[in-house]
């Protein structure tokens, strides 16, 4: 009897030791290694550099787009892309072309870093679930699954940095004749919080999130799918026998992706900008016609903004600034994708962003 008790005790101890070893191994598997942490940091750096460089390259067009989106229809100053840029140069000089770009970079660097990294992680997670569901370990992401991964990345990045986008919008529409000036990013943040409350920093968030789903989702889906198609079919001799695309071809893929995404989501971007201006009692002369026509910006929500914009300015108003945005978005998205991949190559990180 005692012998049986001893054996039972030894068996229990052995099981306990085995469980402890398994738990230890599991913790080691879960705990990120230093290599994984470094890889994550490199991915974030690559995304940040890509965002900052691409937006700075097209900053004048970005500012003109926002000015056109919120321009008072009864006091037209910016009439077209070339004439609008000339007017900014004439009235505000070279610095006027890049007004708000510092704030934009402060927003877009973390936004781009989070967006690219989130896309990588979402792609891996979605691919794993897809392979488990289909029972095919060699399955690859479809364009629809890439769209879903891109949408997830866009929502996360947009939500994380939205207050900076709100502040950037306010600073960007200021002119030399504005009745009130935000002196910078910190001053704008503190002023908005004091006069309008914390919720004001998220005005226009809903149309932004709705718009970012097709915009970022299509950007990633079109870019990755187009690259895969070119590698597999090798049309017109654009790709040689290798599996890697050249920089020019990748730029072209990014340009196509940017064009498709921005065309679908643009009206929501206009609505977002208009909602961001609501509550700014000292709104820029861009919005109030040099201070002579105090037309209040009263929108109760996304649907109301859509309705009033179309009612008073026509359906075309939802595409105000589309031309400079189209000119901007093609090189911007192209530069962002290629810069991201090139920086990752320089940092020694695997560049394929969809496994």
Tab-separated table of C-alpha atoms in Angstrom:
chain	number	residue	atom	x	y	z
A	1	UNK	CA	0.000	0.000	0.000
A	2	UNK	CA	2.790	2.369	0.955
A	3	UNK	CA	4.595	1.435	-2.233
A	4	UNK	CA	1.538	2.374	-4.277
A	5	UNK	CA	1.281	5.737	-2.448
A	6	UNK	CA	4.939	6.452	-3.149
A	7	UNK	CA	4.463	5.637	-6.844
A	8	UNK	CA	1.368	7.827	-7.013
A	9	UNK	CA	3.253	10.688	-5.372
A	10	UNK	CA	6.181	10.291	-7.746
A	11	UNK	CA	3.790	10.267	-10.694
A	12	UNK	CA	2.081	13.431	-9.457
A	13	UNK	CA	5.435	15.176	-8.945
A	14	UNK	CA	6.560	14.118	-12.413
A	15	UNK	CA	3.381	15.502	-13.981
A	16	UNK	CA	3.785	18.751	-12.051
A	17	UNK	CA	7.397	19.110	-13.236
A	18	UNK	CA	6.358	18.402	-16.832
A	19	UNK	CA	3.597	21.013	-16.641
A	20	UNK	CA	6.055	23.536	-15.214
A	21	UNK	CA	8.497	22.857	-18.055
A	22	UNK	CA	5.741	23.201	-20.651
A	23	UNK	CA	4.621	26.491	-19.098
A	24	UNK	CA	8.202	27.752	-19.126
A	25	UNK	CA	8.602	26.859	-22.781
A	26	UNK	CA	5.281	28.522	-23.603
A	27	UNK	CA	6.360	31.718	-21.881
A	28	UNK	CA	9.601	31.679	-23.836
A	29	UNK	CA	7.664	31.266	-27.072
A	30	UNK	CA	5.310	34.115	-26.202
A	31	UNK	CA	7.989	36.495	-24.903
A	32	UNK	CA	9.244	38.601	-27.812
A	33	UNK	CA	12.894	38.095	-28.579
A	34	UNK	CA	15.294	40.990	-28.967
A	35	UNK	CA	15.390	40.226	-32.701
A	36	UNK	CA	11.598	40.565	-32.931
A	37	UNK	CA	11.641	43.875	-31.025
A	38	UNK	CA	14.376	45.249	-33.295
A	39	UNK	CA	12.422	44.119	-36.373
A	40	UNK	CA	9.288	45.896	-35.105
A	41	UNK	CA	11.267	49.092	-34.463
A	42	UNK	CA	12.776	48.951	-37.947
A	43	UNK	CA	9.328	48.539	-39.481
A	44	UNK	CA	8.036	51.536	-37.513
A	45	UNK	CA	11.040	53.644	-38.547
A	46	UNK	CA	10.570	52.697	-42.201
A	47	UNK	CA	6.886	53.616	-42.049
A	48	UNK	CA	7.616	56.931	-40.347
A	49	UNK	CA	10.290	57.934	-42.859
A	50	UNK	CA	8.012	56.958	-45.741
A	51	UNK	CA	5.175	59.092	-44.389
A	52	UNK	CA	7.262	62.178	-43.615
A	53	UNK	CA	9.098	62.175	-46.949
A	54	UNK	CA	6.022	61.550	-49.087
A	55	UNK	CA	3.929	64.278	-47.437
A	56	UNK	CA	6.676	66.908	-47.463
A	57	UNK	CA	7.214	66.294	-51.185
A	58	UNK	CA	3.609	67.275	-51.932
A	59	UNK	CA	2.941	69.730	-49.069
A	60	UNK	CA	1.948	72.712	-51.303
A	61	UNK	CA	-0.694	70.623	-53.076
A	62	UNK	CA	-1.935	69.253	-49.767
A	63	UNK	CA	-2.471	72.757	-48.403
A	64	UNK	CA	-4.212	73.958	-51.565
A	65	UNK	CA	-6.536	70.941	-51.466
A	66	UNK	CA	-7.679	71.778	-47.920
A	67	UNK	CA	-8.123	75.461	-48.765
A	68	UNK	CA	-10.350	74.527	-51.704
A	69	UNK	CA	-12.358	72.074	-49.601
A	70	UNK	CA	-13.406	74.701	-47.042
A	71	UNK	CA	-13.379	77.817	-49.237
A	72	UNK	CA	-16.336	80.186	-48.920
A	73	UNK	CA	-18.245	79.806	-52.222
A	74	UNK	CA	-19.128	83.522	-52.110
A	75	UNK	CA	-15.515	84.637	-51.841
A	76	UNK	CA	-13.479	82.607	-54.309
A	77	UNK	CA	-9.725	83.101	-54.016
A	78	UNK	CA	-8.343	79.756	-55.066
A	79	UNK	CA	-9.639	79.013	-58.533
A	80	UNK	CA	-7.741	76.054	-59.900
A	81	UNK	CA	-4.497	74.312	-59.090
A	82	UNK	CA	-1.938	76.530	-60.830
A	83	UNK	CA	-3.686	79.815	-60.051
A	84	UNK	CA	-4.242	78.693	-56.447
A	85	UNK	CA	-0.567	77.920	-55.913
A	86	UNK	CA	0.377	81.249	-57.523
A	87	UNK	CA	-2.026	83.102	-55.214
A	88	UNK	CA	-0.505	81.463	-52.112
A	89	UNK	CA	2.999	82.320	-53.345
A	90	UNK	CA	2.014	85.924	-54.080
A	91	UNK	CA	0.214	86.562	-50.781
A	92	UNK	CA	2.152	84.394	-48.334
A	93	UNK	CA	5.442	83.609	-50.015
A	94	UNK	CA	7.377	80.335	-50.038
A	95	UNK	CA	6.551	79.604	-46.398
A	96	UNK	CA	2.859	79.780	-47.229
A	97	UNK	CA	3.187	76.764	-49.518
A	98	UNK	CA	4.347	74.658	-46.570
A	99	UNK	CA	2.103	76.099	-43.853
A	100	UNK	CA	0.899	73.310	-41.600
A	101	UNK	CA	3.453	70.833	-42.959
A	102	UNK	CA	5.331	70.648	-39.654
A	103	UNK	CA	2.135	69.667	-37.883
A	104	UNK	CA	1.262	67.338	-40.737
A	105	UNK	CA	4.618	65.553	-40.423
A	106	UNK	CA	4.221	65.372	-36.637
A	107	UNK	CA	0.959	63.555	-37.384
A	108	UNK	CA	1.849	61.565	-40.477
A	109	UNK	CA	5.137	60.100	-39.195
A	110	UNK	CA	3.500	58.150	-36.329
A	111	UNK	CA	0.379	57.629	-38.456
A	112	UNK	CA	2.364	56.075	-41.295
A	113	UNK	CA	4.500	54.032	-38.909
A	114	UNK	CA	1.430	52.609	-37.166
A	115	UNK	CA	-0.396	52.091	-40.480
A	116	UNK	CA	2.333	50.063	-42.188
A	117	UNK	CA	3.086	48.050	-39.054
A	118	UNK	CA	-0.621	47.416	-38.398
A	119	UNK	CA	-1.050	46.249	-41.986
A	120	UNK	CA	1.781	43.758	-41.611
A	121	UNK	CA	0.341	42.353	-38.382
A	122	UNK	CA	-3.256	42.328	-39.640
A	123	UNK	CA	-2.136	40.573	-42.827
A	124	UNK	CA	-0.371	37.865	-40.857
A	125	UNK	CA	-3.361	37.383	-38.545
A	126	UNK	CA	-5.908	37.287	-41.349
A	127	UNK	CA	-3.728	34.946	-43.429
A	128	UNK	CA	-3.365	32.565	-40.470
A	129	UNK	CA	-7.138	32.471	-39.912
A	130	UNK	CA	-7.717	32.001	-43.649
A	131	UNK	CA	-5.272	29.092	-43.814
A	132	UNK	CA	-6.876	27.477	-40.769
A	133	UNK	CA	-10.349	27.888	-42.238
A	134	UNK	CA	-9.453	26.509	-45.656
A	135	UNK	CA	-7.082	23.859	-44.320
A	136	UNK	CA	-4.511	24.966	-46.882
A	137	UNK	CA	-1.215	26.040	-45.310
A	138	UNK	CA	-0.005	27.364	-48.678
A	139	UNK	CA	-2.996	29.702	-49.164
A	140	UNK	CA	-2.181	33.351	-49.911
A	141	UNK	CA	-4.060	36.556	-49.211
A	142	UNK	CA	-6.778	37.418	-51.726
A	143	UNK	CA	-7.476	41.043	-52.793
A	144	UNK	CA	-10.542	41.094	-50.482
A	145	UNK	CA	-8.493	39.912	-47.498
A	146	UNK	CA	-5.847	42.526	-48.268
A	147	UNK	CA	-8.615	45.126	-48.384
A	148	UNK	CA	-9.701	44.010	-44.912
A	149	UNK	CA	-6.148	44.157	-43.552
A	150	UNK	CA	-5.648	47.622	-45.044
A	151	UNK	CA	-8.944	48.838	-43.581
A	152	UNK	CA	-7.928	47.622	-40.116
A	153	UNK	CA	-4.567	49.377	-40.430
A	154	UNK	CA	-6.196	52.602	-41.604
A	155	UNK	CA	-8.719	52.696	-38.745
A	156	UNK	CA	-6.045	52.059	-36.104
A	157	UNK	CA	-3.656	54.675	-37.505
A	158	UNK	CA	-6.376	57.284	-38.085
A	159	UNK	CA	-7.841	56.931	-34.599
A	160	UNK	CA	-4.430	57.036	-32.913
A	161	UNK	CA	-3.390	60.320	-34.537
A	162	UNK	CA	-6.708	62.053	-35.302
A	163	UNK	CA	-6.273	65.041	-32.918
A	164	UNK	CA	-3.125	65.965	-34.848
A	165	UNK	CA	-5.085	65.866	-38.090
A	166	UNK	CA	-7.715	68.151	-36.590
A	167	UNK	CA	-5.084	70.677	-35.482
A	168	UNK	CA	-3.278	70.447	-38.819
A	169	UNK	CA	-6.514	71.265	-40.652
A	170	UNK	CA	-7.074	74.387	-38.552
A	171	UNK	CA	-3.507	75.651	-38.975
A	172	UNK	CA	-3.455	74.907	-42.700
A	173	UNK	CA	-6.446	77.106	-43.564
A	174	UNK	CA	-5.041	80.180	-41.807
A	175	UNK	CA	-3.889	83.056	-43.966
A	176	UNK	CA	-2.088	86.303	-43.251
A	177	UNK	CA	-5.491	88.058	-43.026
A	178	UNK	CA	-7.072	85.567	-40.648
A	179	UNK	CA	-8.739	87.333	-37.683
A	180	UNK	CA	-7.110	84.874	-35.298
A	181	UNK	CA	-3.866	82.957	-35.556
A	182	UNK	CA	-2.846	79.685	-34.012
A	183	UNK	CA	0.813	80.193	-33.246
A	184	UNK	CA	1.688	76.535	-33.588
A	185	UNK	CA	0.685	72.979	-32.862
A	186	UNK	CA	0.813	73.194	-29.050
A	187	UNK	CA	-0.979	76.565	-29.006
A	188	UNK	CA	-3.678	75.232	-31.310
A	189	UNK	CA	-4.190	72.130	-29.170
A	190	UNK	CA	-4.452	74.120	-25.934
A	191	UNK	CA	-6.763	76.726	-27.503
A	192	UNK	CA	-9.151	74.138	-28.939
A	193	UNK	CA	-9.243	72.249	-25.633
A	194	UNK	CA	-9.913	75.442	-23.673
A	195	UNK	CA	-12.540	76.960	-25.974
A	196	UNK	CA	-14.248	73.900	-27.458
A	197	UNK	CA	-13.483	70.995	-25.143
A	198	UNK	CA	-11.757	67.614	-25.657
A	199	UNK	CA	-14.479	66.281	-27.965
A	200	UNK	CA	-13.605	68.980	-30.497
A	201	UNK	CA	-10.322	67.187	-31.239
A	202	UNK	CA	-12.366	64.359	-32.767
A	203	UNK	CA	-14.739	66.416	-34.919
A	204	UNK	CA	-15.078	64.672	-38.258
A	205	UNK	CA	-13.740	61.385	-36.880
A	206	UNK	CA	-16.660	59.274	-38.131
A	207	UNK	CA	-16.435	60.256	-41.820
A	208	UNK	CA	-12.671	59.907	-41.507
A	209	UNK	CA	-12.949	56.323	-40.300
A	210	UNK	CA	-15.602	55.487	-42.907
A	211	UNK	CA	-13.455	57.084	-45.601
A	212	UNK	CA	-10.227	55.447	-44.489
A	213	UNK	CA	-11.704	51.958	-44.966
A	214	UNK	CA	-11.922	52.191	-48.774
A	215	UNK	CA	-8.993	54.619	-49.048
A	216	UNK	CA	-6.281	52.782	-47.113
A	217	UNK	CA	-7.873	49.397	-47.780
A	218	UNK	CA	-7.823	49.930	-51.543
A	219	UNK	CA	-4.331	51.433	-51.422
A	220	UNK	CA	-2.846	48.289	-49.900
A	221	UNK	CA	-5.106	45.856	-51.765
A	222	UNK	CA	-4.476	47.388	-55.207
A	223	UNK	CA	-0.742	47.887	-54.609
A	224	UNK	CA	-0.060	44.355	-53.347
A	225	UNK	CA	-2.383	42.645	-55.838
A	226	UNK	CA	-0.950	44.607	-58.765
A	227	UNK	CA	2.594	43.715	-57.721
A	228	UNK	CA	1.704	40.022	-57.471
A	229	UNK	CA	-0.007	40.123	-60.870
A	230	UNK	CA	3.019	41.739	-62.502
A	231	UNK	CA	5.406	39.183	-60.992
A	232	UNK	CA	3.234	36.241	-62.088
A	233	UNK	CA	2.255	37.380	-65.596
A	234	UNK	CA	5.285	39.551	-66.526
A	235	UNK	CA	3.304	41.651	-69.063
A	236	UNK	CA	5.117	43.705	-71.705
A	237	UNK	CA	8.451	42.636	-70.294
A	238	UNK	CA	8.045	44.883	-67.249
A	239	UNK	CA	9.451	42.186	-64.981
A	240	UNK	CA	12.464	39.988	-65.670
A	241	UNK	CA	12.958	36.446	-64.420
A	242	UNK	CA	13.460	37.630	-60.835
A	243	UNK	CA	10.593	37.935	-58.338
A	244	UNK	CA	11.398	41.531	-57.412
A	245	UNK	CA	9.989	44.610	-59.121
A	246	UNK	CA	12.097	47.619	-59.968
A	247	UNK	CA	11.665	50.982	-58.247
A	248	UNK	CA	9.946	52.578	-61.257
A	249	UNK	CA	7.459	49.709	-61.567
A	250	UNK	CA	6.689	49.884	-57.849
A	251	UNK	CA	6.180	53.637	-58.154
A	252	UNK	CA	3.666	52.975	-60.924
A	253	UNK	CA	1.850	50.401	-58.776
A	254	UNK	CA	1.677	52.914	-55.927
A	255	UNK	CA	0.361	55.594	-58.265
A	256	UNK	CA	-2.462	53.341	-59.491
A	257	UNK	CA	-3.312	52.351	-55.904
A	258	UNK	CA	-3.428	55.974	-54.763
A	259	UNK	CA	-5.635	57.058	-57.659
A	260	UNK	CA	-8.210	54.330	-57.034
A	261	UNK	CA	-8.331	54.867	-53.279
A	262	UNK	CA	-8.642	58.643	-53.250
A	263	UNK	CA	-11.321	58.762	-55.967
A	264	UNK	CA	-13.605	56.466	-53.966
A	265	UNK	CA	-13.088	58.140	-50.584
A	266	UNK	CA	-12.721	61.831	-51.524
A	267	UNK	CA	-16.229	63.120	-50.636
A	268	UNK	CA	-15.762	61.859	-47.082
A	269	UNK	CA	-12.501	63.808	-46.866
A	270	UNK	CA	-14.332	67.012	-47.821
A	271	UNK	CA	-16.983	66.353	-45.163
A	272	UNK	CA	-14.292	65.696	-42.569
A	273	UNK	CA	-12.529	69.005	-43.247
A	274	UNK	CA	-15.763	70.968	-43.022
A	275	UNK	CA	-16.747	69.318	-39.763
A	276	UNK	CA	-13.321	70.132	-38.317
A	277	UNK	CA	-13.970	73.852	-38.819
A	278	UNK	CA	-17.246	73.841	-36.845
A	279	UNK	CA	-16.991	75.701	-33.546
A	280	UNK	CA	-14.000	77.830	-34.570
A	281	UNK	CA	-15.468	81.236	-33.718
A	282	UNK	CA	-12.509	83.097	-35.216
A	283	UNK	CA	-12.462	81.022	-38.368
A	284	UNK	CA	-10.051	81.999	-41.108
A	285	UNK	CA	-11.013	84.518	-43.768
A	286	UNK	CA	-10.952	81.556	-46.145
A	287	UNK	CA	-14.171	80.458	-44.511
A	288	UNK	CA	-15.788	83.812	-43.796
A	289	UNK	CA	-14.994	85.841	-46.894
A	290	UNK	CA	-12.336	88.166	-45.453
A	291	UNK	CA	-14.506	88.712	-42.405
A	292	UNK	CA	-17.258	90.529	-44.328
A	293	UNK	CA	-19.600	87.565	-44.690
A	294	UNK	CA	-19.924	85.834	-41.336
A	295	UNK	CA	-21.573	82.723	-42.703
A	296	UNK	CA	-21.745	80.327	-39.739
A	297	UNK	CA	-20.470	76.825	-40.213
A	298	UNK	CA	-23.302	74.896	-38.612
A	299	UNK	CA	-23.242	71.175	-39.192
A	300	UNK	CA	-24.860	68.792	-36.730
A	301	UNK	CA	-23.116	65.692	-38.040
A	302	UNK	CA	-21.802	63.795	-41.026
A	303	UNK	CA	-25.167	63.372	-42.797
A	304	UNK	CA	-26.079	67.017	-42.188
A	305	UNK	CA	-22.741	68.127	-43.650
A	306	UNK	CA	-23.330	66.025	-46.759
A	307	UNK	CA	-26.869	67.349	-47.135
A	308	UNK	CA	-26.054	71.046	-46.687
A	309	UNK	CA	-22.968	70.904	-48.889
A	310	UNK	CA	-24.931	69.377	-51.771
A	311	UNK	CA	-27.993	71.591	-51.174
A	312	UNK	CA	-26.184	74.939	-51.130
A	313	UNK	CA	-23.177	74.243	-53.355
A	314	UNK	CA	-24.166	71.294	-55.508
A	315	UNK	CA	-22.843	67.745	-55.786
A	316	UNK	CA	-19.577	68.980	-57.325
A	317	UNK	CA	-18.703	70.601	-53.982
A	318	UNK	CA	-18.008	67.122	-52.607
A	319	UNK	CA	-15.066	66.992	-55.010
A	320	UNK	CA	-13.606	70.441	-54.314
A	321	UNK	CA	-9.840	70.193	-54.403
A	322	UNK	CA	-9.887	66.851	-56.228
A	323	UNK	CA	-7.514	68.030	-58.973
A	324	UNK	CA	-4.659	69.138	-56.687
A	325	UNK	CA	-5.356	66.108	-54.531
A	326	UNK	CA	-5.086	63.826	-57.567
A	327	UNK	CA	-1.841	65.490	-58.592
A	328	UNK	CA	-0.648	65.103	-54.997
A	329	UNK	CA	-1.845	61.633	-54.119
A	330	UNK	CA	-0.222	59.816	-57.038
A	331	UNK	CA	3.385	60.754	-56.156
A	332	UNK	CA	2.598	60.768	-52.426
A	333	UNK	CA	1.330	57.180	-52.240
A	334	UNK	CA	3.940	55.983	-54.718
A	335	UNK	CA	6.785	57.605	-52.769
A	336	UNK	CA	5.408	56.268	-49.471
A	337	UNK	CA	5.256	52.628	-50.616
A	338	UNK	CA	8.632	52.648	-52.344
A	339	UNK	CA	10.367	54.570	-49.528
A	340	UNK	CA	8.959	52.118	-46.992
A	341	UNK	CA	10.297	49.129	-48.868
A	342	UNK	CA	13.660	50.758	-49.650
A	343	UNK	CA	14.217	51.800	-46.014
A	344	UNK	CA	13.351	48.292	-44.842
A	345	UNK	CA	15.878	46.909	-47.330
A	346	UNK	CA	18.534	49.286	-45.988
A	347	UNK	CA	17.702	48.256	-42.411
A	348	UNK	CA	17.878	44.585	-43.358
A	349	UNK	CA	14.204	43.758	-42.855
A	350	UNK	CA	12.189	41.444	-45.092
A	351	UNK	CA	10.360	43.809	-47.464
A	352	UNK	CA	7.373	41.721	-48.525
A	353	UNK	CA	4.396	43.116	-46.612
A	354	UNK	CA	1.896	40.393	-47.380
A	355	UNK	CA	2.905	36.835	-46.568
